[in-house]
Short mmCIF file of C-alpha atoms in Angstrom, two decimals:
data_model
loop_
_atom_site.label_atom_id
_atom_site.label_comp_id
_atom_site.label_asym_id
_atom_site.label_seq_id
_atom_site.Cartn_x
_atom_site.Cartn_y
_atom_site.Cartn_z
CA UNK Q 1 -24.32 7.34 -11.51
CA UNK Q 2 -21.51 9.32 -9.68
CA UNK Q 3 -22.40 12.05 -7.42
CA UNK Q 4 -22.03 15.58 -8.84
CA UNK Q 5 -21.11 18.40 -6.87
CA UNK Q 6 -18.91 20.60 -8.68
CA UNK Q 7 -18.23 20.80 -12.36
CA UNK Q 8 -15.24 22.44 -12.84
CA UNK Q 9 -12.77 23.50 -15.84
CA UNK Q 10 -12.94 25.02 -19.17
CA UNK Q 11 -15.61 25.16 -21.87
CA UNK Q 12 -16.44 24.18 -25.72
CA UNK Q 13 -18.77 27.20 -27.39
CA UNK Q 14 -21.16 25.36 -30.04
CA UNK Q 15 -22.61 28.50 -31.18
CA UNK Q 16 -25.49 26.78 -32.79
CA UNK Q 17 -29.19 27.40 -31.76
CA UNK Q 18 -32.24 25.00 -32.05
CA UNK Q 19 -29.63 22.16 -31.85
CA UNK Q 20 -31.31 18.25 -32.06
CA UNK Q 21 -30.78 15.06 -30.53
CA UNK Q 22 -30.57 13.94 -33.87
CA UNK Q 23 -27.93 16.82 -34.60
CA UNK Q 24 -25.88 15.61 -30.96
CA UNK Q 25 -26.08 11.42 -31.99
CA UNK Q 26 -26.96 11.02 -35.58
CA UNK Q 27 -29.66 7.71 -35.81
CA UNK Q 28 -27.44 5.40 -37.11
CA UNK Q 29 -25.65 4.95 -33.72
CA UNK Q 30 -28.61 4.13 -31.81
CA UNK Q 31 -28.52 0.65 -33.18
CA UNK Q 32 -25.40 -0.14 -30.83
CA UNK Q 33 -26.60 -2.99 -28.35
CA UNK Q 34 -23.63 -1.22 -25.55
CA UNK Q 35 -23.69 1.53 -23.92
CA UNK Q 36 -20.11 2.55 -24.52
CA UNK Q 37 -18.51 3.69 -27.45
CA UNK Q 38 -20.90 7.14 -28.37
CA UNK Q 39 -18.33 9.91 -27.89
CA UNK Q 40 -17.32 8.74 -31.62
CA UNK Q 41 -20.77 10.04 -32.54
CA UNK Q 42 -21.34 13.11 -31.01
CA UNK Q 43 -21.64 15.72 -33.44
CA UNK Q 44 -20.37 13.10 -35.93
CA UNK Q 45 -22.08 14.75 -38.84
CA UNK Q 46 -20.60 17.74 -38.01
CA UNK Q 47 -16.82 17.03 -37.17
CA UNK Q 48 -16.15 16.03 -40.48
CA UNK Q 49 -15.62 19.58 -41.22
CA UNK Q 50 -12.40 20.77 -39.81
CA UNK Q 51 -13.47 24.27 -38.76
CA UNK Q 52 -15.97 22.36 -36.08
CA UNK Q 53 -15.28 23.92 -32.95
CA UNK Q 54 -14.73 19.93 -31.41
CA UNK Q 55 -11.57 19.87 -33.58
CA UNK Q 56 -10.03 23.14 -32.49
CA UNK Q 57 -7.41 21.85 -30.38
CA UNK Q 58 -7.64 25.35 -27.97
CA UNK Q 59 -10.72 23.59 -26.58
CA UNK Q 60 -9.25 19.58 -25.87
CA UNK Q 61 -9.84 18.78 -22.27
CA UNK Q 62 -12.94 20.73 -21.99
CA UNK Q 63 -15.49 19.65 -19.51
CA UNK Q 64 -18.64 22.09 -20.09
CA UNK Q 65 -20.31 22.41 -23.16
CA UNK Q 66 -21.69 25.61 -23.60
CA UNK Q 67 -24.96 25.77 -25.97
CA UNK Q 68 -27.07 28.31 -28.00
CA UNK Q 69 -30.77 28.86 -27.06
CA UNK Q 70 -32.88 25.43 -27.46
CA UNK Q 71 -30.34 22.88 -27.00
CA UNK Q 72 -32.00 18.98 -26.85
CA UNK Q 73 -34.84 19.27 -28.46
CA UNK Q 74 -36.43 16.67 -31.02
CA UNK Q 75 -36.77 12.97 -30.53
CA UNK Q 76 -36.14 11.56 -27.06
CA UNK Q 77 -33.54 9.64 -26.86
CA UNK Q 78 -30.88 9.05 -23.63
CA UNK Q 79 -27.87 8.22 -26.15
CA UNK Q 80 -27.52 11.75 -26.86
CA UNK Q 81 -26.43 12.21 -23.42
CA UNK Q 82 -24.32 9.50 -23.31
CA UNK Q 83 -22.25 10.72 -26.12
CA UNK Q 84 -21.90 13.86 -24.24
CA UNK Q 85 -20.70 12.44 -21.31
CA UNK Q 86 -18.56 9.97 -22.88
CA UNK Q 87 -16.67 12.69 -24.70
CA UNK Q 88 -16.14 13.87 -20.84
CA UNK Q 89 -18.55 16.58 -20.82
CA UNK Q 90 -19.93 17.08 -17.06
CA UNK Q 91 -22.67 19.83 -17.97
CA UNK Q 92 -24.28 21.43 -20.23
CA UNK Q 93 -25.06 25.66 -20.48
CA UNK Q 94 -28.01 26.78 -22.29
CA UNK Q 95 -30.36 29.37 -22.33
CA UNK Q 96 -33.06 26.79 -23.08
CA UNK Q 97 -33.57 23.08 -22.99
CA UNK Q 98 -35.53 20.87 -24.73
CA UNK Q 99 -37.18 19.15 -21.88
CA UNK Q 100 -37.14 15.40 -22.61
CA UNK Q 101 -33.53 16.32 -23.05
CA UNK Q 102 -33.13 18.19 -19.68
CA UNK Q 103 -34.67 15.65 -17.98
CA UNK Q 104 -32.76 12.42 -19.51
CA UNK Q 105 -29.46 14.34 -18.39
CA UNK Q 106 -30.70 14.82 -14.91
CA UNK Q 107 -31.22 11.08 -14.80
CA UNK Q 108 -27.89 10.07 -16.39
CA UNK Q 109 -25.46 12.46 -13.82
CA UNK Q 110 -24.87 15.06 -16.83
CA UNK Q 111 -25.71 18.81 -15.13
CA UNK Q 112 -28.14 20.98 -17.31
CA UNK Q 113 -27.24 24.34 -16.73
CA UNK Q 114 -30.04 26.61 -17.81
CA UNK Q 115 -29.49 30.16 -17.73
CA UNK Q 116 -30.60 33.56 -19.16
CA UNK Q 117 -30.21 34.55 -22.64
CA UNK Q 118 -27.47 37.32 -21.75
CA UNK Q 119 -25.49 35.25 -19.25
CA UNK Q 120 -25.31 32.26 -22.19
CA UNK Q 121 -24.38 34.73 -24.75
CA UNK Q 122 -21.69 36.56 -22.84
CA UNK Q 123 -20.42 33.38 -21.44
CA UNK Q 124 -20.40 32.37 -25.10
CA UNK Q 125 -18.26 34.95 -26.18
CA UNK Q 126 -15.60 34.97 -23.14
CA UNK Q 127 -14.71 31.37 -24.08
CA UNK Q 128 -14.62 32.03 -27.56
CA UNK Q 129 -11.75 34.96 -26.66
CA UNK Q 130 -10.13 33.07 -24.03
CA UNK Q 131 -10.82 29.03 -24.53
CA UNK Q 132 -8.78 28.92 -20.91
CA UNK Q 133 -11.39 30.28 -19.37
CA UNK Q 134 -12.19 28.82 -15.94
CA UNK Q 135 -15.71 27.72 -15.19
CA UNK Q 136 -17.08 26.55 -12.36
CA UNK Q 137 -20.58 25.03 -12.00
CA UNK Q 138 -22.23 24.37 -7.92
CA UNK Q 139 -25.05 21.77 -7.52
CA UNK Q 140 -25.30 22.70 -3.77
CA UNK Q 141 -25.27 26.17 -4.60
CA UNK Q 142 -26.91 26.19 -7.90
CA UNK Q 143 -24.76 28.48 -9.67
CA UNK Q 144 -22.55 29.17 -11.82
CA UNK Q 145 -19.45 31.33 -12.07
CA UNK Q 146 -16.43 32.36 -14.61
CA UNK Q 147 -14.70 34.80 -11.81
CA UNK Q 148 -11.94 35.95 -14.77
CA UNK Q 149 -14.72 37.97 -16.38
CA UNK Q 150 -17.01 38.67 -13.06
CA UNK Q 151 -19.93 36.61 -14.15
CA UNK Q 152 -21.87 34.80 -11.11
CA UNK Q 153 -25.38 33.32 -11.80
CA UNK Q 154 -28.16 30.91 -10.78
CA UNK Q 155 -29.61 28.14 -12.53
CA UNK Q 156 -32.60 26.46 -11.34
CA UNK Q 157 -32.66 22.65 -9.96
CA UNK Q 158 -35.59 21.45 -8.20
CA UNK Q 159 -34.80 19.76 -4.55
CA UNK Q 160 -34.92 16.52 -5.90
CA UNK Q 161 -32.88 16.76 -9.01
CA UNK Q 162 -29.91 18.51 -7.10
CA UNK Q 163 -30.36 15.62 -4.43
CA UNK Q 164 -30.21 13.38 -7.21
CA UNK Q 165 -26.91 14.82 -8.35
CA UNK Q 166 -25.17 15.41 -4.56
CA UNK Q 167 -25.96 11.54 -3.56
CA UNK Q 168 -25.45 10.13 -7.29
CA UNK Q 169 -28.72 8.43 -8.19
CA UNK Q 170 -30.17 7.45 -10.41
CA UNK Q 171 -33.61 5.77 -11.02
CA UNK Q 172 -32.83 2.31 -9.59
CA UNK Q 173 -30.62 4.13 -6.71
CA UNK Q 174 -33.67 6.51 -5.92
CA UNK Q 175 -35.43 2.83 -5.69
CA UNK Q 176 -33.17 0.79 -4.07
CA UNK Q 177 -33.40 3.15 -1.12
CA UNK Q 178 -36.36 1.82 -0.04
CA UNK Q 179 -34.84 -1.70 0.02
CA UNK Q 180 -35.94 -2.59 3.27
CA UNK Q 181 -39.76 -1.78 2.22
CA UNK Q 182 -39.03 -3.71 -0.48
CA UNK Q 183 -37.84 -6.52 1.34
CA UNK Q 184 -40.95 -6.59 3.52
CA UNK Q 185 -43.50 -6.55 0.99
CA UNK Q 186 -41.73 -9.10 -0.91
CA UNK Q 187 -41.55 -11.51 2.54
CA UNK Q 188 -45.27 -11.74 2.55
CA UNK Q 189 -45.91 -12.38 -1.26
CA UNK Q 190 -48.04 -14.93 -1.34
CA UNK Q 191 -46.36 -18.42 -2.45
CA UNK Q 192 -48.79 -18.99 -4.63
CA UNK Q 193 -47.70 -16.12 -6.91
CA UNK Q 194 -44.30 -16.10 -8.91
CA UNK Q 195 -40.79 -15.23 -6.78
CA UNK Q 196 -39.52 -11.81 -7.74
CA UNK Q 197 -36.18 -11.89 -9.73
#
């Protein structure tokens, strides 16, 4: 995964609460063998209607998606935030997560930003006035700011998600760190037993 640092640029306000990850990647996409290709289904249930705030062309170019309360929860499933990210969302602001959801974004490079119920709802309603509103999200920092309306807050990232996010990696980069250890145990494995692949 690429290394996050700053997520910066304008928002889309899905002013939906208690939204699913069957709701973000409807079930019938999950039987894709690639991992490419799921921006098409994000929200596909839902952008059939033209008013859907994905088809408002004010918002194009976004790269935060700004959620109601509960955002991820249901069924676990990582193509949910693939879709997101595909679609070139970077993060994700919420008053709540769902946490298999939080934590399947954390390990995929896509920034949960989880903040208080006031800051999400008047962050919520400054995009929805001014869709050119400038966000800007710091891992290093942990916080987040729109300095057009004087809104600065903090979001919470334990140490090793945000080091997760400022050196870009994921599980099998978190493992391959420890190569060398690796290597070492391997060297002795007894030949008796099967080579590692």
């Amino acid at each position: 995964m690429d290394a996050v640092q700053i997520v910066q640029g304008t928002a889309v306000p899905l002013d939906r609460s208690d939204v699913d990850t069957d709701q973000i990647i409807p079930s019938d996409w999950l039987k894709r063998v690639e991992r490419t290709g799921f921006e098409k289904g994000l929200f596909s249930e839902w952008r059939d209607s033209q008013d859907f705030v994905l088809n408002d062309e004010a918002y194009a170019g976004a790269t935060i998606l700004i959620g109601g309360p509960n955002f991820g929860t249901g069924s676990s499933r990582e193509h949910a935030v693939w879709a997101i990210q595909q679609y070139g969302f970077n993060a994700v602001i919420s008053s709540r997560f769902g946490p298999i959801f939080k934590n399947n974004s954390t390990k995929n490079g896509l920034v949960p930003v989880e903040v208080s119920a006031e800051v999400a709802e008047r962050l919520m309603a400054a995009v929805q006035a001014d869709p050119s509103l400038e966000i800007t999200i710091d891992v290093e920092r942990r916080t987040l700011e729109a300095p057009a309306i004087g809104l600065e807050a903090e979001f919470p990232l334990t140490d090793a998600v945000q080091h997760r996010f400022l050196e870009g990696l994921d599980d099998i980069g978190l493992t391959l760190q420890h190569q060398d250890d690796i290597d070492r145990f391997e060297s002795k494995r007894p030949a008796f037993k099967p080579a590692a692949s």
